[in-house]
Tab-separated table of C-alpha atoms in Angstrom:
chain	number	residue	atom	x	y	z
T	543	MET	CA	51.651	-105.845	-47.954
T	544	SER	CA	52.990	-107.712	-51.000
T	545	ILE	CA	56.373	-109.474	-50.928
T	546	THR	CA	58.481	-111.078	-53.653
T	547	VAL	CA	61.908	-112.661	-53.194
T	548	VAL	CA	64.170	-113.530	-56.137
T	549	ASP	CA	67.306	-115.703	-56.004
T	550	HIS	CA	69.583	-116.661	-58.902
T	551	GLY	CA	67.201	-114.922	-61.264
T	552	GLU	CA	64.122	-116.899	-60.219
T	553	THR	CA	61.199	-115.998	-57.991
T	554	ILE	CA	61.499	-118.270	-54.945
T	555	PHE	CA	58.988	-116.746	-52.528
T	556	GLN	CA	55.855	-114.626	-52.684
T	557	HIS	CA	53.621	-113.675	-49.795
T	558	ASN	CA	50.697	-111.267	-49.474
T	559	VAL	CA	49.009	-110.167	-46.268
T	560	GLY	CA	46.075	-107.923	-45.444
T	561	TYR	CA	43.681	-106.084	-47.699
T	562	ARG	CA	43.905	-103.707	-50.623
T	563	ASP	CA	40.439	-102.459	-49.613
T	564	LEU	CA	39.795	-102.788	-45.905
T	565	ASP	CA	36.057	-102.046	-46.034
T	566	LYS	CA	35.367	-104.591	-48.761
T	567	LYS	CA	37.934	-107.081	-47.360
T	568	GLU	CA	39.501	-107.439	-50.802
T	569	PRO	CA	42.844	-109.231	-50.338
T	570	VAL	CA	46.245	-108.241	-51.663
T	571	THR	CA	47.822	-110.364	-54.411
T	572	SER	CA	51.189	-110.267	-56.160
T	573	ASP	CA	49.486	-108.330	-58.966
T	574	THR	CA	48.001	-105.679	-56.649
T	575	ILE	CA	49.102	-102.200	-57.720
T	576	PHE	CA	50.604	-99.861	-55.108
T	577	PRO	CA	52.249	-96.435	-55.346
T	578	ILE	CA	55.992	-97.169	-55.346
T	579	ALA	CA	57.068	-93.558	-54.588
T	580	SER	CA	60.839	-93.094	-54.849
T	581	LEU	CA	61.441	-96.549	-56.333
T	582	THR	CA	60.470	-94.583	-59.462
T	583	LYS	CA	63.883	-92.886	-59.437
T	584	SER	CA	65.608	-96.021	-60.706
T	585	PHE	CA	63.312	-96.016	-63.760
T	586	THR	CA	64.219	-92.388	-64.482
T	587	GLY	CA	67.873	-93.372	-64.265
T	588	ALA	CA	67.253	-96.292	-66.634
T	589	CYS	CA	65.703	-93.925	-69.188
T	590	LEU	CA	68.702	-91.605	-68.968
T	591	ASN	CA	71.081	-94.545	-69.268
T	592	ARG	CA	69.357	-95.542	-72.494
T	593	LEU	CA	69.830	-92.003	-73.831
T	594	ARG	CA	73.475	-92.204	-72.733
T	595	ALA	CA	73.934	-95.490	-74.610
T	596	GLU	CA	72.441	-93.873	-77.718
T	597	GLU	CA	74.879	-90.961	-77.257
T	598	THR	CA	71.974	-88.541	-76.955
T	599	LEU	CA	73.495	-87.274	-73.727
T	600	SER	CA	76.386	-87.820	-71.370
T	601	PHE	CA	76.045	-87.926	-67.597
T	602	ASP	CA	78.685	-85.178	-67.598
T	603	ASP	CA	76.582	-82.861	-69.759
T	604	PRO	CA	75.816	-79.542	-68.029
T	605	ILE	CA	72.178	-79.018	-67.111
T	606	GLN	CA	72.280	-75.593	-68.752
T	607	ARG	CA	73.170	-77.041	-72.130
T	608	LEU	CA	70.349	-79.579	-72.040
T	609	LEU	CA	67.688	-77.478	-70.302
T	610	PRO	CA	68.645	-73.773	-70.343
T	611	GLU	CA	65.476	-72.739	-68.489
T	612	ALA	CA	66.630	-74.714	-65.424
T	613	LYS	CA	68.754	-71.919	-63.997
T	614	SER	CA	69.897	-72.025	-60.377
T	615	GLN	CA	70.256	-69.344	-57.716
T	616	ASP	CA	73.648	-70.859	-56.920
T	617	PRO	CA	76.026	-69.518	-59.623
T	618	ILE	CA	78.273	-72.600	-59.425
T	619	VAL	CA	75.293	-74.936	-59.866
T	620	ALA	CA	73.964	-72.733	-62.670
T	621	GLU	CA	77.237	-72.831	-64.600
T	622	THR	CA	78.648	-76.286	-63.933
T	623	ALA	CA	76.063	-78.729	-62.508
T	624	THR	CA	75.644	-81.863	-64.622
T	625	VAL	CA	73.168	-84.688	-65.144
T	626	ALA	CA	75.278	-86.794	-62.768
T	627	ASP	CA	74.921	-84.126	-60.080
T	628	LEU	CA	71.126	-84.389	-60.288
T	629	LEU	CA	71.240	-88.190	-60.344
T	630	GLY	CA	73.537	-88.397	-57.317
T	631	HIS	CA	71.714	-85.842	-55.117
T	632	ARG	CA	74.887	-83.764	-54.945
T	633	THR	CA	73.729	-80.320	-56.092
T	634	GLY	CA	73.713	-79.000	-52.512
T	635	LEU	CA	70.270	-77.441	-53.053
T	636	GLN	CA	67.413	-77.454	-50.548
T	637	ARG	CA	64.580	-80.002	-50.873
T	638	ALA	CA	61.549	-77.681	-50.525
T	639	ASP	CA	59.173	-80.666	-50.471
T	640	ASN	CA	56.364	-78.595	-48.930
T	641	MET	CA	56.287	-76.523	-52.125
T	642	TRP	CA	55.061	-79.471	-54.182
T	643	LEU	CA	53.369	-81.976	-51.858
T	644	GLY	CA	50.265	-80.835	-50.038
T	645	SER	CA	47.542	-82.427	-47.966
T	646	ASN	CA	45.530	-85.346	-49.368
T	647	GLY	CA	48.299	-86.242	-51.812
T	648	GLU	CA	47.704	-83.092	-53.864
T	649	LEU	CA	50.439	-81.614	-56.046
T	650	LEU	CA	50.867	-77.903	-55.453
T	651	PHE	CA	52.345	-76.919	-58.812
T	652	ASN	CA	51.989	-77.998	-62.444
T	653	ARG	CA	54.604	-79.848	-64.486
T	654	ASP	CA	55.259	-76.788	-66.660
T	655	GLN	CA	56.333	-74.939	-63.489
T	656	THR	CA	59.070	-77.448	-62.621
T	657	THR	CA	61.971	-75.337	-63.861
T	658	THR	CA	60.558	-72.269	-62.071
T	659	VAL	CA	60.527	-74.247	-58.826
T	660	PHE	CA	64.102	-75.401	-59.440
T	661	ARG	CA	65.220	-71.791	-59.906
T	662	GLN	CA	63.946	-70.947	-56.409
T	663	LEU	CA	65.924	-73.653	-54.606
T	664	ARG	CA	68.489	-72.120	-52.302
T	665	PRO	CA	71.897	-73.673	-51.650
T	666	ARG	CA	72.480	-75.597	-48.431
T	667	ALA	CA	75.970	-76.752	-49.331
T	668	SER	CA	78.445	-76.345	-52.165
T	669	LEU	CA	78.125	-78.432	-55.319
T	670	ARG	CA	79.378	-82.043	-54.905
T	671	SER	CA	80.331	-81.487	-51.263
T	672	GLN	CA	77.728	-83.790	-49.706
T	673	PHE	CA	74.696	-86.005	-50.260
T	674	LEU	CA	71.440	-84.024	-49.969
T	675	TYR	CA	68.389	-85.940	-51.178
T	676	ASN	CA	66.298	-83.868	-53.576
T	677	ASN	CA	63.043	-84.891	-55.285
T	678	ILE	CA	62.824	-81.720	-57.381
T	679	CYS	CA	66.181	-82.490	-58.993
T	680	TYR	CA	64.743	-85.794	-60.233
T	681	ALA	CA	61.767	-83.868	-61.600
T	682	ILE	CA	64.284	-81.813	-63.608
T	683	LEU	CA	65.725	-85.066	-64.984
T	684	GLY	CA	62.244	-85.872	-66.255
T	685	GLU	CA	62.158	-82.501	-68.008
T	686	ILE	CA	65.514	-83.272	-69.626
T	687	ILE	CA	64.131	-86.559	-70.965
T	688	ILE	CA	61.134	-84.693	-72.391
T	689	LYS	CA	63.377	-82.058	-73.990
T	690	LEU	CA	65.741	-84.578	-75.626
T	691	THR	CA	63.173	-87.104	-76.827
T	692	GLY	CA	60.267	-84.844	-77.743
T	693	GLN	CA	58.006	-87.259	-75.863
T	694	PRO	CA	56.252	-87.021	-72.507
T	695	TYR	CA	58.328	-88.692	-69.811
T	696	HIS	CA	55.710	-91.366	-69.157
T	697	THR	CA	55.458	-92.225	-72.863
T	698	TYR	CA	59.208	-92.607	-73.255
T	699	LEU	CA	59.375	-94.752	-70.116
T	700	LYS	CA	56.524	-96.995	-71.242
T	701	GLU	CA	57.803	-97.503	-74.791
T	702	ASN	CA	61.452	-98.080	-73.897
T	703	ILE	CA	61.403	-99.817	-70.506
T	704	LEU	CA	57.961	-101.041	-69.447
T	705	ASP	CA	56.587	-102.443	-72.726
T	706	PRO	CA	59.754	-104.384	-73.670
T	707	LEU	CA	59.675	-106.024	-70.242
T	708	ASN	CA	55.921	-106.720	-70.492
T	709	MET	CA	55.286	-104.699	-67.335
T	710	THR	CA	51.525	-104.502	-67.837
T	711	ARG	CA	50.784	-103.809	-64.159
T	712	THR	CA	52.898	-100.668	-63.916
T	713	VAL	CA	50.785	-97.508	-64.131
T	714	VAL	CA	52.164	-94.287	-65.611
T	715	THR	CA	48.980	-92.208	-65.757
T	716	HIS	CA	45.521	-92.175	-64.169
T	717	GLU	CA	43.851	-91.203	-67.441
T	718	GLY	CA	41.097	-93.679	-68.141
T	719	GLY	CA	40.827	-94.631	-64.477
T	720	LEU	CA	42.664	-97.072	-62.240
T	721	LEU	CA	43.245	-100.694	-63.198
T	722	GLU	CA	41.416	-103.477	-61.424
T	723	ASN	CA	43.209	-104.720	-58.295
T	724	THR	CA	44.651	-101.314	-57.394
T	725	SER	CA	45.071	-100.833	-53.676
T	726	LYS	CA	43.556	-98.073	-51.621
T	727	ALA	CA	45.907	-96.057	-49.389
T	728	TYR	CA	45.914	-95.772	-45.607
T	729	SER	CA	47.672	-93.869	-42.844
T	730	THR	CA	47.741	-94.684	-39.140
T	731	LEU	CA	45.938	-92.888	-36.318
T	732	ASP	CA	47.559	-92.528	-32.903
T	733	ASN	CA	45.662	-95.573	-31.594
T	734	GLY	CA	47.110	-97.728	-34.387
T	735	GLU	CA	43.908	-97.819	-36.434
T	736	PRO	CA	44.151	-97.403	-40.243
T	737	TYR	CA	42.620	-94.346	-41.888
T	738	ASN	CA	41.789	-94.293	-45.602
T	739	VAL	CA	43.529	-91.388	-47.398
T	740	PRO	CA	43.413	-90.363	-51.066
T	741	LEU	CA	45.879	-92.009	-53.406
T	742	PRO	CA	48.853	-89.742	-54.177
T	743	GLY	CA	48.100	-87.273	-56.946
T	744	SER	CA	51.440	-87.740	-58.663
T	745	THR	CA	51.738	-90.022	-61.686
T	746	ALA	CA	54.512	-90.319	-64.254
T	747	ALA	CA	52.485	-87.978	-66.475
T	748	VAL	CA	52.346	-84.963	-64.155
T	749	ALA	CA	54.586	-82.830	-61.951
T	750	MET	CA	57.176	-84.770	-59.909
T	751	GLY	CA	56.318	-87.927	-61.855
T	752	SER	CA	59.942	-88.803	-62.604
T	753	ALA	CA	60.761	-88.496	-58.901
T	754	GLY	CA	58.018	-90.711	-57.484
T	755	GLY	CA	54.931	-91.048	-59.660
T	756	LEU	CA	54.820	-94.716	-60.661
T	757	MET	CA	52.455	-97.382	-59.379
T	758	SER	CA	53.309	-101.051	-59.757
T	759	SER	CA	53.054	-104.576	-58.335
T	760	THR	CA	55.695	-106.903	-56.918
T	761	ASN	CA	55.204	-109.216	-59.910
T	762	ASP	CA	55.922	-106.385	-62.346
T	763	LEU	CA	58.836	-104.952	-60.387
T	764	SER	CA	60.488	-108.365	-60.208
T	765	LYS	CA	60.577	-108.403	-64.036
T	766	TYR	CA	62.488	-105.122	-64.020
T	767	TYR	CA	64.922	-106.093	-61.283
T	768	LYS	CA	65.595	-109.498	-62.862
T	769	ALA	CA	66.340	-107.797	-66.180
T	770	LEU	CA	68.775	-105.354	-64.580
T	771	MET	CA	70.696	-108.082	-62.763
T	772	SER	CA	70.737	-110.436	-65.751
T	773	SER	CA	72.088	-107.709	-67.995
T	774	TRP	CA	74.831	-106.880	-65.516
T	775	ARG	CA	75.848	-110.547	-65.152
T	776	ILE	CA	76.010	-111.066	-68.912
T	777	LYS	CA	78.054	-107.903	-69.348
T	778	ALA	CA	80.445	-108.885	-66.576
T	779	GLN	CA	80.923	-112.431	-67.840
T	780	SER	CA	81.120	-111.920	-71.593
T	781	GLY	CA	81.712	-108.222	-72.148
T	782	LYS	CA	78.450	-108.112	-74.069
T	783	ALA	CA	75.199	-106.480	-73.031
T	784	SER	CA	72.497	-108.802	-74.247
T	785	LEU	CA	69.271	-109.382	-72.402
T	786	ASP	CA	66.694	-110.781	-74.809
T	787	VAL	CA	68.447	-113.425	-76.891
T	788	GLU	CA	65.412	-114.230	-79.013
T	789	GLU	CA	64.696	-110.667	-80.082
T	790	LYS	CA	68.383	-109.641	-80.222
T	791	LYS	CA	67.327	-106.272	-78.871
T	792	PRO	CA	68.278	-105.795	-75.228
T	793	VAL	CA	66.304	-103.479	-73.009
T	794	PHE	CA	69.492	-102.640	-71.113
T	795	ASP	CA	72.933	-102.595	-72.656
T	796	ASP	CA	75.378	-101.653	-69.889
T	797	VAL	CA	73.655	-101.289	-66.555
T	798	SER	CA	76.943	-100.861	-64.700
T	799	TRP	CA	76.471	-97.149	-65.412
T	800	LEU	CA	73.281	-97.247	-63.351
T	801	PHE	CA	75.083	-98.659	-60.331
T	802	ALA	CA	78.273	-96.589	-60.472
T	803	PRO	CA	78.784	-94.539	-57.275
T	804	LEU	CA	78.156	-90.820	-57.756
T	805	GLN	CA	78.200	-89.366	-54.240
T	806	ILE	CA	79.448	-90.640	-50.877
T	807	MET	CA	76.560	-90.551	-48.416
T	808	GLU	CA	78.369	-90.824	-45.089
T	809	MET	CA	81.565	-89.020	-44.104
T	810	PRO	CA	83.460	-90.148	-42.124
T	811	ALA	CA	82.348	-93.766	-42.170
T	812	PHE	CA	83.857	-97.197	-41.680
T	813	ARG	CA	81.721	-98.724	-44.429
T	814	ASP	CA	81.274	-97.455	-47.953
T	815	LYS	CA	77.805	-96.096	-48.719
T	816	SER	CA	77.157	-94.029	-51.826
T	817	TYR	CA	74.327	-92.988	-54.089
T	818	ALA	CA	74.226	-94.157	-57.682
T	819	THR	CA	71.468	-93.595	-60.264
T	820	GLY	CA	68.309	-94.062	-58.215
T	821	TRP	CA	70.059	-96.595	-55.994
T	822	VAL	CA	71.965	-96.579	-52.733
T	823	ARG	CA	75.100	-98.668	-53.150
T	824	SER	CA	76.850	-100.294	-50.191
T	825	GLN	CA	78.693	-103.416	-49.115
T	826	LEU	CA	77.069	-105.782	-46.656
T	827	LEU	CA	77.577	-105.693	-43.618
T	828	THR	CA	75.900	-102.257	-43.557
T	829	THR	CA	73.036	-100.164	-42.241
T	830	VAL	CA	70.157	-99.425	-44.596
T	831	GLY	CA	67.017	-97.344	-44.328
T	832	ASP	CA	68.621	-93.978	-45.054
T	833	ILE	CA	65.963	-92.958	-47.613
T	834	GLY	CA	63.107	-93.890	-45.260
T	835	VAL	CA	61.917	-92.569	-41.894
T	836	ASN	CA	63.204	-95.322	-39.585
T	837	PRO	CA	66.619	-93.751	-38.839
T	838	GLY	CA	64.826	-90.853	-37.135
T	839	LEU	CA	62.839	-93.216	-34.909
T	840	VAL	CA	65.590	-95.377	-33.376
T	841	ASP	CA	68.815	-94.583	-31.559
T	842	ALA	CA	70.841	-96.396	-34.231
T	843	MET	CA	69.955	-98.460	-37.284
T	844	PRO	CA	70.945	-102.132	-37.014
T	845	LEU	CA	73.754	-103.615	-39.072
T	846	LEU	CA	72.269	-105.855	-41.749
T	847	ALA	CA	73.588	-109.327	-42.672
T	848	HIS	CA	76.002	-110.360	-39.916
T	849	GLY	CA	78.409	-113.205	-40.671
T	850	ILE	CA	78.065	-113.382	-44.457
T	851	ASP	CA	80.720	-112.912	-47.108
T	852	LEU	CA	81.263	-109.359	-48.299
T	853	ARG	CA	78.921	-108.542	-51.169
T	854	LEU	CA	77.446	-105.568	-53.006
T	855	ALA	CA	73.911	-104.464	-52.143
T	856	LEU	CA	71.804	-101.958	-54.074
T	857	TRP	CA	68.713	-100.686	-52.307
T	858	HIS	CA	66.140	-97.948	-51.928
T	859	GLN	CA	63.074	-97.028	-49.929
T	860	GLY	CA	59.977	-95.204	-51.104
T	861	SER	CA	57.315	-93.379	-49.118
T	862	LEU	CA	54.231	-91.337	-49.842
T	863	VAL	CA	51.259	-90.733	-47.592
T	864	GLY	CA	49.464	-94.073	-47.751
T	865	ALA	CA	52.297	-96.243	-49.075
T	866	THR	CA	55.843	-97.401	-48.287
T	867	SER	CA	58.161	-99.599	-50.339
T	868	PHE	CA	61.537	-101.339	-50.159
T	869	VAL	CA	63.860	-103.042	-52.630
T	870	MET	CA	67.300	-104.555	-52.269
T	871	LEU	CA	69.262	-106.170	-55.103
T	872	LEU	CA	72.204	-108.517	-54.543
T	873	PRO	CA	73.485	-108.628	-58.130
T	874	GLU	CA	76.270	-111.164	-57.502
T	875	THR	CA	73.645	-113.879	-56.982
T	876	GLU	CA	70.858	-112.154	-58.960
T	877	SER	CA	68.815	-111.902	-55.769
T	878	ALA	CA	66.193	-109.343	-54.826
T	879	VAL	CA	63.755	-108.567	-52.046
T	880	VAL	CA	60.743	-106.380	-52.926
T	881	VAL	CA	58.170	-105.137	-50.396
T	882	LEU	CA	55.184	-102.901	-51.187
T	883	THR	CA	52.614	-101.696	-48.660
T	884	ASN	CA	49.440	-99.614	-48.788
T	885	THR	CA	49.961	-97.998	-45.387
T	886	MET	CA	51.966	-95.117	-43.996
T	887	ALA	CA	52.419	-96.779	-40.618
T	888	LEU	CA	53.871	-95.275	-37.448
T	889	ASN	CA	57.235	-96.269	-38.917
T	890	ASP	CA	58.590	-97.552	-42.239
T	891	ALA	CA	57.164	-101.061	-42.058
T	892	ALA	CA	58.295	-101.936	-45.586
T	893	ASP	CA	61.905	-101.197	-44.609
T	894	TRP	CA	61.861	-103.345	-41.462
T	895	THR	CA	60.170	-106.201	-43.333
T	896	GLY	CA	62.591	-105.961	-46.239
T	897	GLN	CA	65.614	-106.123	-43.941
T	898	LEU	CA	64.191	-109.160	-42.142
T	899	LEU	CA	63.708	-110.929	-45.489
T	900	VAL	CA	67.244	-110.103	-46.622
T	901	GLU	CA	68.670	-111.655	-43.454
T	902	THR	CA	66.487	-114.713	-43.972
T	903	LEU	CA	67.530	-115.072	-47.620
T	904	LEU	CA	71.223	-114.792	-46.729
T	905	ASP	CA	70.888	-117.008	-43.650
T	906	SER	CA	72.665	-114.413	-41.524
T	907	LEU	CA	74.428	-115.856	-38.486
T	908	VAL	CA	73.132	-113.105	-36.204
T	909	ARG	CA	69.564	-111.876	-36.700
T	910	ASN	CA	68.206	-108.494	-35.703
T	911	ASN	CA	64.974	-108.382	-33.726
T	912	TYR	CA	62.780	-106.535	-36.198
T	913	VAL	CA	59.619	-107.024	-34.133
T	914	ARG	CA	61.299	-105.133	-31.303
T	915	LEU	CA	62.635	-102.471	-33.696
T	916	ALA	CA	59.208	-102.010	-35.282
T	917	SER	CA	57.508	-101.696	-31.905
T	918	ALA	CA	60.133	-99.300	-30.531
T	919	SER	CA	60.095	-97.072	-33.618
T	920	ALA	CA	56.286	-96.871	-33.682
T	921	GLU	CA	56.248	-95.920	-30.012
T	922	ARG	CA	58.981	-93.357	-30.632
T	923	ALA	CA	57.000	-91.705	-33.436
T	924	LEU	CA	54.105	-90.901	-31.113
T	925	LYS	CA	56.463	-89.817	-28.337
T	926	LYS	CA	58.279	-87.467	-30.721
T	927	TYR	CA	54.967	-85.906	-31.703
T	928	ALA	CA	54.090	-85.341	-28.047
T	929	GLU	CA	57.483	-83.660	-27.610
T	930	LEU	CA	56.825	-81.598	-30.738
T	931	THR	CA	53.487	-80.459	-29.305
T	932	GLN	CA	55.264	-79.203	-26.194
T	933	LYS	CA	57.857	-77.335	-28.290
T	934	VAL	CA	55.139	-75.615	-30.328
T	935	GLU	CA	53.468	-74.469	-27.116
T	936	GLU	CA	56.666	-72.948	-25.729
T	937	GLY	CA	56.537	-69.147	-25.670
T	938	ARG	CA	52.825	-68.904	-26.394
T	939	LYS	CA	51.250	-65.763	-24.956
T	940	SER	CA	47.654	-65.578	-23.845
T	941	GLY	CA	45.384	-63.002	-25.371
T	942	LYS	CA	44.894	-61.622	-28.845
T	943	PRO	CA	47.372	-59.930	-31.196
T	944	ASP	CA	47.768	-56.160	-30.926
T	945	ARG	CA	46.252	-55.476	-34.333
T	946	PRO	CA	42.793	-56.550	-35.605
T	947	LEU	CA	42.631	-59.883	-37.415
T	948	SER	CA	41.461	-58.149	-40.602
T	949	ASP	CA	44.933	-56.575	-40.941
T	950	TYR	CA	46.413	-60.008	-41.618
T	951	VAL	CA	43.872	-60.977	-44.267
T	952	GLY	CA	45.162	-61.076	-47.825
T	953	SER	CA	47.068	-63.013	-50.489
T	954	TYR	CA	50.781	-63.490	-49.942
T	955	VAL	CA	52.867	-64.586	-52.921
T	956	GLY	CA	56.420	-65.889	-53.059
T	957	PHE	CA	58.721	-68.649	-54.310
T	958	GLY	CA	59.121	-67.129	-57.744
T	959	GLY	CA	55.507	-65.998	-57.867
T	960	ILE	CA	54.103	-69.520	-58.145
T	961	PHE	CA	53.149	-70.168	-54.516
T	962	CYS	CA	50.300	-68.291	-52.836
T	963	ILE	CA	49.349	-68.288	-49.161
T	964	ASP	CA	45.860	-66.904	-48.586
T	965	VAL	CA	44.908	-65.711	-45.116
T	966	VAL	CA	41.178	-65.315	-44.547
T	967	GLU	CA	38.962	-64.596	-41.559
T	968	GLY	CA	36.555	-67.396	-40.752
T	969	ASP	CA	33.970	-67.979	-38.053
T	970	SER	CA	36.597	-69.157	-35.550
T	971	GLY	CA	39.329	-66.682	-36.465
T	972	LEU	CA	42.083	-66.646	-39.063
T	973	GLU	CA	42.621	-69.470	-41.519
T	974	VAL	CA	45.522	-70.145	-43.855
T	975	LEU	CA	45.042	-71.697	-47.304
T	976	PHE	CA	48.256	-72.939	-48.869
T	977	GLN	CA	48.221	-72.325	-52.607
T	978	GLY	CA	44.850	-70.686	-51.989
T	979	ARG	CA	43.057	-74.042	-51.874
T	980	GLU	CA	40.219	-75.054	-49.578
T	981	SER	CA	41.756	-78.539	-49.433
T	982	GLN	CA	44.924	-77.028	-47.943
T	983	LYS	CA	43.182	-74.963	-45.250
T	984	TYR	CA	44.235	-74.829	-41.591
T	985	ARG	CA	43.187	-72.722	-38.637
T	986	LEU	CA	45.748	-70.063	-37.658
T	987	LYS	CA	46.086	-69.658	-33.900
T	988	HIS	CA	47.832	-66.676	-32.373
T	989	HIS	CA	51.058	-67.666	-30.636
T	990	HIS	CA	52.881	-64.466	-29.711
T	991	ASP	CA	53.371	-60.977	-31.133
T	992	GLU	CA	52.918	-61.239	-34.951
T	993	THR	CA	53.419	-65.004	-35.000
T	994	PHE	CA	50.684	-67.602	-35.538
T	995	THR	CA	50.725	-71.398	-35.721
T	996	TRP	CA	48.761	-73.866	-37.872
T	997	PHE	CA	49.811	-76.885	-35.793
T	998	THR	CA	47.289	-79.701	-35.354
T	999	THR	CA	47.005	-83.001	-33.509
T	1000	TRP	CA	48.519	-86.192	-34.942
T	1001	ASN	CA	45.090	-87.492	-35.953
T	1002	GLU	CA	44.138	-84.214	-37.641
T	1003	GLN	CA	47.336	-84.430	-39.699
T	1004	ILE	CA	46.539	-88.017	-40.672
T	1005	GLU	CA	42.958	-87.127	-41.588
T	1006	LYS	CA	44.305	-84.332	-43.819
T	1007	GLY	CA	46.589	-86.831	-45.552
T	1008	ARG	CA	49.834	-85.119	-44.532
T	1009	PHE	CA	53.353	-86.337	-43.995
T	1010	ILE	CA	54.257	-85.938	-40.344
T	1011	SER	CA	57.093	-83.461	-39.814
T	1012	PHE	CA	58.693	-83.283	-36.378
T	1013	ASP	CA	60.283	-79.849	-36.832
T	1014	PRO	CA	58.354	-77.150	-34.944
T	1015	ALA	CA	59.509	-74.284	-37.194
T	1016	LEU	CA	57.395	-75.623	-40.074
T	1017	TYR	CA	54.156	-74.918	-38.232
T	1018	PHE	CA	54.727	-71.193	-37.600
T	1019	ILE	CA	53.871	-68.195	-39.765
T	1020	ARG	CA	55.311	-64.825	-38.797
T	1021	PHE	CA	53.733	-61.684	-40.240
T	1022	GLU	CA	55.871	-58.669	-41.089
T	1023	ALA	CA	54.610	-55.089	-40.800
T	1024	GLU	CA	55.902	-51.661	-41.772
T	1025	GLU	CA	55.115	-48.303	-40.159
T	1026	GLY	CA	52.219	-46.663	-41.965
T	1027	ARG	CA	51.628	-49.633	-44.258
T	1028	GLY	CA	50.537	-52.335	-41.851
T	1029	VAL	CA	51.163	-56.000	-42.645
T	1030	VAL	CA	53.180	-56.289	-45.866
T	1031	ALA	CA	54.504	-59.866	-45.868
T	1032	LEU	CA	54.727	-63.136	-43.992
T	1033	ASN	CA	57.618	-65.470	-43.350
T	1034	TRP	CA	57.277	-69.267	-43.490
T	1035	VAL	CA	60.024	-71.791	-42.790
T	1036	HIS	CA	58.578	-74.345	-45.233
T	1037	ASP	CA	61.955	-76.098	-45.477
T	1038	THR	CA	63.526	-76.334	-42.057
T	1039	ALA	CA	66.984	-76.742	-43.618
T	1040	ILE	CA	66.686	-73.025	-44.468
T	1041	PRO	CA	65.955	-71.666	-40.954
T	1042	GLU	CA	65.546	-68.052	-42.072
T	1043	GLY	CA	62.518	-69.110	-44.112
T	1044	ASP	CA	61.034	-67.522	-47.223
T	1045	SER	CA	59.198	-64.214	-47.466
T	1046	PHE	CA	55.777	-64.091	-49.108
T	1047	VAL	CA	54.717	-60.579	-50.102
T	1048	LYS	CA	51.175	-59.369	-49.546
T	1049	GLU	CA	49.721	-58.612	-52.963
T	1050	ARG	CA	46.278	-57.440	-51.933
T	1051	ASP	CA	43.824	-57.425	-49.048
T	1052	GLY	CA	40.495	-59.179	-49.123
T	1053	LYS	CA	39.448	-62.777	-49.373
T	1054	GLY	CA	42.533	-64.048	-51.167
T	1055	LEU	CA	43.108	-65.460	-54.591
T	1056	GLY	CA	41.205	-68.673	-53.966
T	1057	LYS	CA	43.156	-70.706	-56.515
């Protein structure tokens, strides 16, 4: 873990614990590079804000005018959704994260398929009716940047944000290899032991890069956060947006656009909490953690910063398999807390640590017991998985399916024709290969009737480098048959917000496409 705390625009505390490489006992430093996951979204917003300042686009511009190929199944979204709707997670569209993020950090589609994926997203709610977090919508924002600038997203970001701030430890592509002092990634087995997993496959140069592909260090991120807060203070005090007095060329002109509320996150609520441009915006005293996993592991999130004067907080969490991250800005005092880790723990450790540091920085009158919260949430994660295991077992019938296993074998294609599920017959029975890849292979076990499950133990999920999902529907595949034709399709609830699932049509029998 690497920690940096900023107050009144100056770094006042840095602390690093543990190892970036556990086997070699190589320690973490403030320059150690970690995946920062969804902390990337703020950088995408900063790029768009620069284009807004140059009058290349407006946040109210319709998506269809800027990127006509990004059509939506929802006719209202297709006709009227804007850049601001993507930025504020208010399109109402499903997340479909299992369509892009596979085992071992692998990406399951290419960047040039991003708009095709967007076209398959089904509506969960009406446009602008509620906050529904959506990574794929931020990938579309990256495509808009590419379309308007004629540059790759990562090139535009580097030239216009990273280089001017001298952010030399922020990685936008893996081409040429990783920089020295880059951390390995780890997940946590059910006995608490760390397990080395591959680094996430996403970078700013490939699919989903504008949603969560950056890698950085706490030293580099503090440069960015200091610049944002300084620019906002100068603008508020003088009406001018000037950051770099010597060069007379500010990186940011009017960052208030980045922090303007776009979508209320909680309704009804006693305290304001809204999403801005890659930031959650709320007033302290508040609960935080909404973008991380901790809210699902405790009965209620604690209120942060008891007994302090009302003030604005801007914050976000990030998580990928093998890394979690936390940032909170307090722009009134140009303060920031940044936490990066190289472990997907049994909870969101970066979030708990970040909240503890915020309370310490603000000298809160009443302190939450974050050791107790961390212990309770870690214990709850394992208990929830045990409960999940029981739910998956419910309704299982002994014996074999009525039809021979060979009837299920084949390639099943769906989600706009870009996602393939291969079913093959191995030595121990049926196996499923998501996107036809050996790296995404799981054993299919008969559950009942035409339904099979690919559920595994906690440790098997960790060893495959997967996010842990606690929804049982995800782990079932139901085959569909027609009289005289046999098995013609399968149904998979890959996004449990769409309980009816998606149908994947059997294209041919045999050994599958093997993509």
